[in-house]
Tab-separated table of C-alpha atoms and ligand atoms in Angstrom:
chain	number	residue	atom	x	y	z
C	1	UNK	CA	150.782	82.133	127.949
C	2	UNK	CA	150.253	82.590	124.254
C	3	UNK	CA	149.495	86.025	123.250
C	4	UNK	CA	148.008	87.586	119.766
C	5	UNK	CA	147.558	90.861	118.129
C	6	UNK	CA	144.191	92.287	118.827
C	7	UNK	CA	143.495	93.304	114.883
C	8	UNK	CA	144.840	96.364	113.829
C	9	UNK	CA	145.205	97.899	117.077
C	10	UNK	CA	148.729	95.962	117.250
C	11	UNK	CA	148.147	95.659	120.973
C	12	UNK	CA	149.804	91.943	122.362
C	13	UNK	CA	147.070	90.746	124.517
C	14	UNK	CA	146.762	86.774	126.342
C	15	UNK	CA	144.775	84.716	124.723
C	16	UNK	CA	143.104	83.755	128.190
C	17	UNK	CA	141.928	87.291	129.119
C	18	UNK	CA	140.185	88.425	132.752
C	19	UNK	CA	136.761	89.492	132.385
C	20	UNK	CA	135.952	90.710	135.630
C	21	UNK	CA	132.122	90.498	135.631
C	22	UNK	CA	132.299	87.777	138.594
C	23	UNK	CA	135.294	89.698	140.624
C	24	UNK	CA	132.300	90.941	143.528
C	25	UNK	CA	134.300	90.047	146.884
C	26	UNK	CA	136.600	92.071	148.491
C	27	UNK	CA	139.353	93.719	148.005
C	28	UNK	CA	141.676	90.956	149.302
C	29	UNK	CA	139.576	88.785	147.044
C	30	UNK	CA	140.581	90.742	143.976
C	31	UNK	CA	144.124	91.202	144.841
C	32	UNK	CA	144.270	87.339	145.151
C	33	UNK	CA	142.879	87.451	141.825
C	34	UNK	CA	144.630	89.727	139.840
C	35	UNK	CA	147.773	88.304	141.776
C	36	UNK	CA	147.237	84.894	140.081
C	37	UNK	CA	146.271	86.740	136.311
C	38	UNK	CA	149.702	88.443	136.678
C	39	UNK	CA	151.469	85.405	137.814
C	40	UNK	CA	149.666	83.472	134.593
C	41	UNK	CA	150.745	86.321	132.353
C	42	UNK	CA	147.130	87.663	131.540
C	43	UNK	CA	147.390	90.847	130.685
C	44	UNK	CA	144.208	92.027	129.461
C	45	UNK	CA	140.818	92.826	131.911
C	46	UNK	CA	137.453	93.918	130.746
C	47	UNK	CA	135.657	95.925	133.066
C	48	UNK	CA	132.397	96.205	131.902
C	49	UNK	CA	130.545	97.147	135.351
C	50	UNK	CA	129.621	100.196	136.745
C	51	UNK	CA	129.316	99.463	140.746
C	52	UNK	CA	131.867	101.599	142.727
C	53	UNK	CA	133.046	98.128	144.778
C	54	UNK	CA	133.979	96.022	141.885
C	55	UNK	CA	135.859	99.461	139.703
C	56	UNK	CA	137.556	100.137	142.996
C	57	UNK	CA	138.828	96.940	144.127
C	58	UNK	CA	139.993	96.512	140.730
C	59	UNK	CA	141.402	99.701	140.516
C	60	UNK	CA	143.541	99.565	143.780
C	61	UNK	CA	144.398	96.153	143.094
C	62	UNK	CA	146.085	97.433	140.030
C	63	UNK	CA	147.720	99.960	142.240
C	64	UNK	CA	148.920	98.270	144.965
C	65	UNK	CA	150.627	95.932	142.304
C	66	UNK	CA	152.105	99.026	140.139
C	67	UNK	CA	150.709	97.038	137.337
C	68	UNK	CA	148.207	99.560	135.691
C	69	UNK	CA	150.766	100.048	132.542
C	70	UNK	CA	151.086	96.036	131.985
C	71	UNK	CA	146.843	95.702	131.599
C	72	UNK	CA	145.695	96.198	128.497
C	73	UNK	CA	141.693	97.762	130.137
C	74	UNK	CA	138.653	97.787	127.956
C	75	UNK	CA	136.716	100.211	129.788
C	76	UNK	CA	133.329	100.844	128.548
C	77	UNK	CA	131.397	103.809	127.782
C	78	UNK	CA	127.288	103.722	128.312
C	79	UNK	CA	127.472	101.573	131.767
C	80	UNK	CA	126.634	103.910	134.566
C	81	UNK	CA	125.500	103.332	137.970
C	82	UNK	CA	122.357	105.132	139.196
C	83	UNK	CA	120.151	104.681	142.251
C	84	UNK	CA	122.242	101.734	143.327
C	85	UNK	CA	121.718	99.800	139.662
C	86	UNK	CA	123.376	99.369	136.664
C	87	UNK	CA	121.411	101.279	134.164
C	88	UNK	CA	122.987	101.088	129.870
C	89	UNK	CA	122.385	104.481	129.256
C	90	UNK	CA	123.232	106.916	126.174
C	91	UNK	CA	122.143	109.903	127.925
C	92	UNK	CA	125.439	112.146	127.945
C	93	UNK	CA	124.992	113.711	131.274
C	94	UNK	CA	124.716	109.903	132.342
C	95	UNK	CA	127.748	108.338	130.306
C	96	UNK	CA	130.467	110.782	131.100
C	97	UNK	CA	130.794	111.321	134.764
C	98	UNK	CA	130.197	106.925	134.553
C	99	UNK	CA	133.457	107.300	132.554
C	100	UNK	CA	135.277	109.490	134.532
C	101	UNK	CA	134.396	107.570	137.667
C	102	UNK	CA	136.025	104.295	135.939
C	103	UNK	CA	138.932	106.161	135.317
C	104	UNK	CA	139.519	107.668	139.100
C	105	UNK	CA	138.700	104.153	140.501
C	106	UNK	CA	141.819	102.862	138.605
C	107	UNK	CA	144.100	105.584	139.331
C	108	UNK	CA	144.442	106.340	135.673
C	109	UNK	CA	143.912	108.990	132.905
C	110	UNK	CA	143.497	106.530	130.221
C	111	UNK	CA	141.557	103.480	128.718
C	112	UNK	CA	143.652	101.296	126.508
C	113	UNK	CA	140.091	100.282	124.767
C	114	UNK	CA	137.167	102.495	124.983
C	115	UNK	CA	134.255	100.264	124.511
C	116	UNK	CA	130.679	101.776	123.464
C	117	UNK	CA	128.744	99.895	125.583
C	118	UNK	CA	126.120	97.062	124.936
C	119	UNK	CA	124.342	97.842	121.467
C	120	UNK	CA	122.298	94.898	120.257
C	121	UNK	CA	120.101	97.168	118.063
C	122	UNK	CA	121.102	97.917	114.481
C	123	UNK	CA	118.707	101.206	114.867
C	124	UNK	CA	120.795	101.940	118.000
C	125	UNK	CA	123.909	101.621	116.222
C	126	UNK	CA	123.053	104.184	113.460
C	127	UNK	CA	121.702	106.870	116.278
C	128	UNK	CA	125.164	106.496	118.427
C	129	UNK	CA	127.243	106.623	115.527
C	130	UNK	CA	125.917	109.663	113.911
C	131	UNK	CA	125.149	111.604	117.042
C	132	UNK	CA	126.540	113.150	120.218
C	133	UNK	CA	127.646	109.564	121.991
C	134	UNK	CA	130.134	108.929	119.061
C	135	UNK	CA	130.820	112.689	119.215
C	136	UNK	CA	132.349	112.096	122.882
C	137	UNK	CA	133.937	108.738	122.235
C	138	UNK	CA	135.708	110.593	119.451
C	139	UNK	CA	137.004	113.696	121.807
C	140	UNK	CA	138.284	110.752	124.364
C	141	UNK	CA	140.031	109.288	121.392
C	142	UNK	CA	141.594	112.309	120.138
C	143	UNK	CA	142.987	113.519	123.458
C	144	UNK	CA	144.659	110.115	123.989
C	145	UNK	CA	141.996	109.226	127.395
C	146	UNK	CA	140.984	105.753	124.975
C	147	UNK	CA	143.634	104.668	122.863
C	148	UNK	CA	141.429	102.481	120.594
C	149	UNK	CA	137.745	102.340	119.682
C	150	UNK	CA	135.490	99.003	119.978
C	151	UNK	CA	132.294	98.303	120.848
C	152	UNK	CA	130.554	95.433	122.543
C	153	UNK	CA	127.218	93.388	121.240
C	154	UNK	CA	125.433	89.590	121.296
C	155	UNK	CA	123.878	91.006	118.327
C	156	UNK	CA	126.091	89.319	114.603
C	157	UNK	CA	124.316	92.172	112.843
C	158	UNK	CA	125.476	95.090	114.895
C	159	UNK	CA	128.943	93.554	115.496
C	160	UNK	CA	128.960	93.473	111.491
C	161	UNK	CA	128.178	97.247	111.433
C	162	UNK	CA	131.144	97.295	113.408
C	163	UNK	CA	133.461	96.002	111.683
C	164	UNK	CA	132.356	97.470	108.354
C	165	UNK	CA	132.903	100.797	110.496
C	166	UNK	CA	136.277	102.191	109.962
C	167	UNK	CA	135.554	103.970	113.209
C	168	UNK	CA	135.489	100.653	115.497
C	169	UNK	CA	138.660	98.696	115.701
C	170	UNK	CA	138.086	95.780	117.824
C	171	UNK	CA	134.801	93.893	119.343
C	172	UNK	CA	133.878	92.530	122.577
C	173	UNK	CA	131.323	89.690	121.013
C	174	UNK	CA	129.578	86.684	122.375
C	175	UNK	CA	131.183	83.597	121.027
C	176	UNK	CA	130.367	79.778	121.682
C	177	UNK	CA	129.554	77.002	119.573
C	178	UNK	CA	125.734	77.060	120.744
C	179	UNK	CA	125.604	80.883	119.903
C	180	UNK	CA	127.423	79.967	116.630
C	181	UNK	CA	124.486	78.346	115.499
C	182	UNK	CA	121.807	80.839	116.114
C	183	UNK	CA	120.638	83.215	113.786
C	184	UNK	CA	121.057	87.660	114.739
C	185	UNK	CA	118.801	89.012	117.288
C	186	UNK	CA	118.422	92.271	118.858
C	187	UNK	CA	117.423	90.803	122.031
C	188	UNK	CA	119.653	89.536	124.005
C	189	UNK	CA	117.190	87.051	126.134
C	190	UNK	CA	116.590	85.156	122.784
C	191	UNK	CA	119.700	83.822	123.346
C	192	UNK	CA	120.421	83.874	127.174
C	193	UNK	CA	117.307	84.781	128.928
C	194	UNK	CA	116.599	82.407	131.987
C	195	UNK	CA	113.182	81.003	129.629
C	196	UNK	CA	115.064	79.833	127.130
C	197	UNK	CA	115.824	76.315	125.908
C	198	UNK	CA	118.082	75.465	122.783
C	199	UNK	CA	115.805	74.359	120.351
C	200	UNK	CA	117.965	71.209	119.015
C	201	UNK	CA	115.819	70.473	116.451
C	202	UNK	CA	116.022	74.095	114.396
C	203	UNK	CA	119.599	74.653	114.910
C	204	UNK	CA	121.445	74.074	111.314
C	205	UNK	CA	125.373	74.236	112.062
C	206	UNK	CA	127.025	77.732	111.408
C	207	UNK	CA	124.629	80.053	111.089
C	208	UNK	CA	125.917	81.856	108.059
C	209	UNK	CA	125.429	85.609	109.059
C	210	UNK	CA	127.947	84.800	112.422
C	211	UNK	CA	130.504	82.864	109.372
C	212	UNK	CA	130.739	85.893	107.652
C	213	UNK	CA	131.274	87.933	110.557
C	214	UNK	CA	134.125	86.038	111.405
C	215	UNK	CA	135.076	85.950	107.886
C	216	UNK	CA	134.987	90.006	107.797
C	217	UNK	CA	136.377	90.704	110.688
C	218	UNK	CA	139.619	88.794	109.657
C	219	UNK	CA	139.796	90.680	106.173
C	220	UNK	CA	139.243	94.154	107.858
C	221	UNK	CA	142.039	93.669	110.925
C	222	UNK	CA	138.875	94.324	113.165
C	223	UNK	CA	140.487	92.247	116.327
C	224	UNK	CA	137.720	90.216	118.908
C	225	UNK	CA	137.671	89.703	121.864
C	226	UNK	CA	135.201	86.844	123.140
C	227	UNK	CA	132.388	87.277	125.809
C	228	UNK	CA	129.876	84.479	126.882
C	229	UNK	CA	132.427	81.786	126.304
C	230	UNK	CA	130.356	78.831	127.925
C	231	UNK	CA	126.685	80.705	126.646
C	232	UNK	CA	126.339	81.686	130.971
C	233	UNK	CA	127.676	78.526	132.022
C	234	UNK	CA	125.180	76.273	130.031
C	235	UNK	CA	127.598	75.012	128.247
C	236	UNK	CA	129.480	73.234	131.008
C	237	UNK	CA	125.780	71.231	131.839
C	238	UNK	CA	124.517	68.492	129.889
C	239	UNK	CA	121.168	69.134	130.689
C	240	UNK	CA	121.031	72.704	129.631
C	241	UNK	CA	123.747	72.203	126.607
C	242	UNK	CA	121.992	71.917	122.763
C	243	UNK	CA	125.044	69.285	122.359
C	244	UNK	CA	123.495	66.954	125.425
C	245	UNK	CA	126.681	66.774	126.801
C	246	UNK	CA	128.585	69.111	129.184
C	247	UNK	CA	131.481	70.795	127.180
C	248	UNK	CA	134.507	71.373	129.517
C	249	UNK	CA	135.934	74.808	130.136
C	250	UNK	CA	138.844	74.127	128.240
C	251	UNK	CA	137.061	72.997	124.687
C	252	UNK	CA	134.846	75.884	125.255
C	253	UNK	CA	138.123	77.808	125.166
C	254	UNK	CA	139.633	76.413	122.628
C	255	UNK	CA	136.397	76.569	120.363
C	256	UNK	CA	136.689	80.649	120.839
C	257	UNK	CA	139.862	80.628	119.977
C	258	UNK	CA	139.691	78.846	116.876
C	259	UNK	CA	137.522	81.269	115.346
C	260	UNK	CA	138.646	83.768	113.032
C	261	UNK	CA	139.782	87.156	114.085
C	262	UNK	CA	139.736	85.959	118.185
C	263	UNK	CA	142.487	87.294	120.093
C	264	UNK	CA	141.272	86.347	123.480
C	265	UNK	CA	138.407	85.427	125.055
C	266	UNK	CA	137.348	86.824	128.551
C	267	UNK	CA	136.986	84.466	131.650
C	268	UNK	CA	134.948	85.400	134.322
C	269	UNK	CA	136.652	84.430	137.983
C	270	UNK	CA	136.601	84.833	141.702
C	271	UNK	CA	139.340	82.835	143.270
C	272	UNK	CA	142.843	82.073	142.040
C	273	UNK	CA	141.762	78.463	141.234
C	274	UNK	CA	139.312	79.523	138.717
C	275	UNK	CA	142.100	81.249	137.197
C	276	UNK	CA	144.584	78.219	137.253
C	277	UNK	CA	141.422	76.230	135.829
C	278	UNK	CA	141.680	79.043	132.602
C	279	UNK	CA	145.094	78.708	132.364
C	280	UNK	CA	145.204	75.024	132.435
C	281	UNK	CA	144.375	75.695	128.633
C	282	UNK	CA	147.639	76.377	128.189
C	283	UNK	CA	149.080	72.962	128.806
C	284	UNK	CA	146.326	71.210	127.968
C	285	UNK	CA	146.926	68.699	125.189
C	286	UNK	CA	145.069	68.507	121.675
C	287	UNK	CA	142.978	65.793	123.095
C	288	UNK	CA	141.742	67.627	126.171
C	289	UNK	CA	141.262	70.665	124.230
C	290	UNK	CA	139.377	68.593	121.351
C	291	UNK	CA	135.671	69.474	121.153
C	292	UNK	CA	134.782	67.448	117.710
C	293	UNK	CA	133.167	64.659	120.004
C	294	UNK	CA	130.505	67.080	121.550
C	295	UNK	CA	129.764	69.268	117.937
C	296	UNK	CA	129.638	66.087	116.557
C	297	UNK	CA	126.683	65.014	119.283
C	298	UNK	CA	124.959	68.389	117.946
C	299	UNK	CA	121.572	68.035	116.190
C	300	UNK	CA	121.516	66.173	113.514
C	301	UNK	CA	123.164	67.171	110.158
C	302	UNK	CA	124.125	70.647	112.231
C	303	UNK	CA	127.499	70.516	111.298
C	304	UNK	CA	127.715	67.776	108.884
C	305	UNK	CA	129.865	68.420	106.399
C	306	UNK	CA	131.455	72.056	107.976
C	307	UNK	CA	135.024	72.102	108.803
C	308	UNK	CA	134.613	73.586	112.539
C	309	UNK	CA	138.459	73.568	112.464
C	310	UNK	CA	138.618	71.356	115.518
C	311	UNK	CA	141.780	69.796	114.064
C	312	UNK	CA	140.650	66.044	115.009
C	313	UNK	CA	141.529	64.569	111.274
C	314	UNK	CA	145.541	65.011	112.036
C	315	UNK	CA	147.987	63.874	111.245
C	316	UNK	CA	147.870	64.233	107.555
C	317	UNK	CA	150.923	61.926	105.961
C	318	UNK	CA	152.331	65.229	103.846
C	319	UNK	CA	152.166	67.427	106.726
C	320	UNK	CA	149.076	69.739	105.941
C	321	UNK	CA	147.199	71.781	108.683
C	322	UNK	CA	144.255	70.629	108.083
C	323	UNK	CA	142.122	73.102	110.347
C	324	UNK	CA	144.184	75.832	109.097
C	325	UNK	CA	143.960	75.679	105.165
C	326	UNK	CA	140.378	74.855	105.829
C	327	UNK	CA	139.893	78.088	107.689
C	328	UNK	CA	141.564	79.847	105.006
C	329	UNK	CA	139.395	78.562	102.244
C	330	UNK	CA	136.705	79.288	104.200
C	331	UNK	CA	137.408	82.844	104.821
C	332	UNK	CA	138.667	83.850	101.201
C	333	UNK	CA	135.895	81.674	99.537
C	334	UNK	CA	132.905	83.791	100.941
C	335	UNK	CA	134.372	86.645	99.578
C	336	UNK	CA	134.316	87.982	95.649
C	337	UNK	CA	138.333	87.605	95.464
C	338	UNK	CA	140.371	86.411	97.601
C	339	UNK	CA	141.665	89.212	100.185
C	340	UNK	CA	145.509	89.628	100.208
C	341	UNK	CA	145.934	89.484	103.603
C	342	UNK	CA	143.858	85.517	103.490
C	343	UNK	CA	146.390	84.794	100.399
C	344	UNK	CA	149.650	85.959	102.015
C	345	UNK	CA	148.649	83.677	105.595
C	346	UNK	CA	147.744	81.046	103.186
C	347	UNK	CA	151.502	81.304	100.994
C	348	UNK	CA	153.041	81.466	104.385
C	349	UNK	CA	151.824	77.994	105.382
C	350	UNK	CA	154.660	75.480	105.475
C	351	UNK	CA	152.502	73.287	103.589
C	352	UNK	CA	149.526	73.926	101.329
C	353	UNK	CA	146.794	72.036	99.967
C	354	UNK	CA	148.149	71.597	96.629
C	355	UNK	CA	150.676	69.068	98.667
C	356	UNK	CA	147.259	67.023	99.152
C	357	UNK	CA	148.028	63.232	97.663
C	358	UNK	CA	143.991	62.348	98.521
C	359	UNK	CA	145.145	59.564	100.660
C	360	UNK	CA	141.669	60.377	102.187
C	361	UNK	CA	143.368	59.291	105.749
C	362	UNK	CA	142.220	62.315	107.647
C	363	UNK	CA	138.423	61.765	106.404
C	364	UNK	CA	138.225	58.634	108.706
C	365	UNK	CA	138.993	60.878	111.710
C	366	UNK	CA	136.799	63.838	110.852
C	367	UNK	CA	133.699	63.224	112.922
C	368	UNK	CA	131.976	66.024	110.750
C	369	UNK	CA	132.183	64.316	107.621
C	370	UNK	CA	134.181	66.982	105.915
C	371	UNK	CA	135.444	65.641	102.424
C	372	UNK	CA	138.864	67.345	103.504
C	373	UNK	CA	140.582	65.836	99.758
C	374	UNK	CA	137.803	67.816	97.791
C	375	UNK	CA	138.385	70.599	100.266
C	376	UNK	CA	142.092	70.296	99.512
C	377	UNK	CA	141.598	70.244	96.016
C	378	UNK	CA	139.261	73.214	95.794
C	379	UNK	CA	141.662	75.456	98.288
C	380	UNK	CA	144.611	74.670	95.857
C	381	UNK	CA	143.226	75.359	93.058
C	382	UNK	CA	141.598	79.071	94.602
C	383	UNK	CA	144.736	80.276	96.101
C	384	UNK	CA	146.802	78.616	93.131
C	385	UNK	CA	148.966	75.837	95.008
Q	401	SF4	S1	138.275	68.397	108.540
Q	401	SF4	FE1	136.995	67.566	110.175
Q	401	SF4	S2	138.411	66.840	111.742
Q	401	SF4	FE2	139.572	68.163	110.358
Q	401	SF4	S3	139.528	70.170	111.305
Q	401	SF4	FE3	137.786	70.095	109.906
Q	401	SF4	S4	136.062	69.348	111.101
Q	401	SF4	FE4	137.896	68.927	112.293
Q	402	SF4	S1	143.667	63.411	101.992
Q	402	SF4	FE1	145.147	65.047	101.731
Q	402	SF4	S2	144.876	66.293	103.516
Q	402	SF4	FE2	143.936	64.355	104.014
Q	402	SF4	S3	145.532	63.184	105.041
Q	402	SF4	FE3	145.609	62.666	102.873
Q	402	SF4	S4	147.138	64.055	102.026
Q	402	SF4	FE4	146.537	64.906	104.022
């Protein structure tokens, strides 16, 4: 298992996280599970839900392993449970016994990431942050019951709130390459809801407001963590897929991951096989992992042209990553100078673009189109070799 720093929260989490939406069986079931995480070396869970079964069995799971300490838990703040339903709720007398009940059903006093729950609204985000909610959040944080602040949303407008926020260190955000290409919206059925159809036709690559997100979230240390992987499982179906092709678990995977600022990305599962499945990304070679065929299948133009960083146009003859000095240009040329932190990664590269020798090899393999020796050019010449 790989594992990278969340942002500036310096916490080592797996890149193949445990988001334990889908854990609803018993608590055999989730000690199976969690067994199989451990074994894998996952170490981080999200735990968005509010239902007493799924908390507990998670909970004592933990306990019976005496592995609370070795989970990294974002535990979120606004999910409550009321008249048998989940119910997102900012209501005070609502949020905090919903809190305190997550942290009695894992035997714990503290949540390593506090998560203010589900805000897709950039009105909503204003209200919490200037009122009572963030009030509490901020008394959890101070007393050491959340040891880091983040916040989950669909929403690439709220989630770049966020990460303007110096309050909010890390996001839970929903990242796939069919996502990727739609612009912000505050509802969340726009993008998910059972009516909806990818419109192939209006979809136009990146959409730019999600590119800078990325972009910002690297520059400010704001760490993400990746919900919605395989958009619901649509993804994995050809018929419901904007690409026309099923994508398989493991390029979905890899896709989050090769976004800026990802540290992990959350993977739904109920039996130790779907686990295994996850974790197969780990051994899984570049050409298993490669999704360039599918994006390349998008609508047409959608990506032509964009370096998705998919890494298909190696080897290059002088030894140049490709993907990665492509990401970097990316990244520093959206901003007005070029942030030290892009520039230092960049120096640190074993080789850098000014090595280019515009054999143009790696433009044969790019199934985007990208002119990579142009690219190569232009990065050398920003970041000055
Ligand atoms: S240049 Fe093309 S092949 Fe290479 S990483 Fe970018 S999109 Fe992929
Ligand atoms: S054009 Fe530049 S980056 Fe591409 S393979 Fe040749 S030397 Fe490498």
């Amino acid at each position: 298992m790989q594992y990278r720093t969340l942002g500036n929260t310096g916490l080592k989490v797996s890149e193949i996280g445990f988001g334990g939406e889908w854990m609803d069986g018993t608590l055999e079931d989730t000690l199976a599970v969690v067994r199989a995480c451990e074994d894998a070396g996952i170490n981080i869970l999200d735990c968005w839900m509010p239902d007493p079964t799924r908390r507990s069995n998670l909970g004592d799971a933990l306990q019976e392993l005496g592995s609370r300490d070795r989970w990294i838990i974002q535990g979120h703040l606004g999910s409550t449970w009321q008249n048998e339903q989940y119910v997102r709720d900012r209501d005070l007398d609502q949020v905090k016994p919903a809190f305190e009940d997550l942290l009695a059903r894992f035997h714990t006093d503290y949540m390593d990431l506090g998560m203010i729950h589900y805000i897709d609204k950039v009105d909503e985000f204003h209200q919490i942050m200037a009122g009572p909610f963030y009030d509490y959040v901020r008394e959890l944080h101070a007393a050491g019951t959340i040891r880091h602040v983040g916040l989950s949303t669909h929403n690439p407008a709220v989630a770049r709130l966020a990460v303007e926020s110096s309050d909010i260190e890390m996001i839970l955000f929903s990242v796939n390459p069919a996502f990727d290409m739609m612009p912000a919206s505050e509802n969340l059925d726009d993008v998910l809801g059972e009516h909806v159809t990818f419109d192939r036709d209006a979809l136009d690559g990146v959409n730019p407001d999600r590119a800078e997100l990325y972009a910002l979230a690297e520059e400010t240390g704001t760490g993400i963590t990746v919900m919605k992987g395989y958009a619901g499982g649509r993804l994995l179906d050809a018929s419901a897929s904007p690409f026309g092709v099923a994508l398989a678990p493991v390029q979905c995977i890899h896709y989050a991951l090769t976004r800026p600022a990802v540290a992990s990305i959350m993977v739904g599962y109920t039996t130790p096989e779907h686990v295994a499945e996850a974790v197969a990304y780990e051994t899984a070679d570049d050409a298993a992992r490669d999704y360039a065929a599918v994006l390349a299948g998008a609508p047409r133009h959608a990506y032509y042209g964009q370096c998705t960083y998919c890494g298909h146009c190696a080897p290059c003859p002088v030894g140049i990553d490709i993907p990665t000095v492509n990401k970097f240009y990316d990244l520093a040329a959206m901003q007005p100078s070029v942030p030290d932190s892009v520039r230092e990664h960049y120096r640190a590269l074993g080789v850098t673009a000014g090595a280019c020798i515009a054999c143009h090899a790696c433009e044969s393999r790019c199934p985007f189109g990208v002119k990579v020796a142009d690219k190569m050019s232009q990065a050398a010449r920003l970041f000055g070799c």
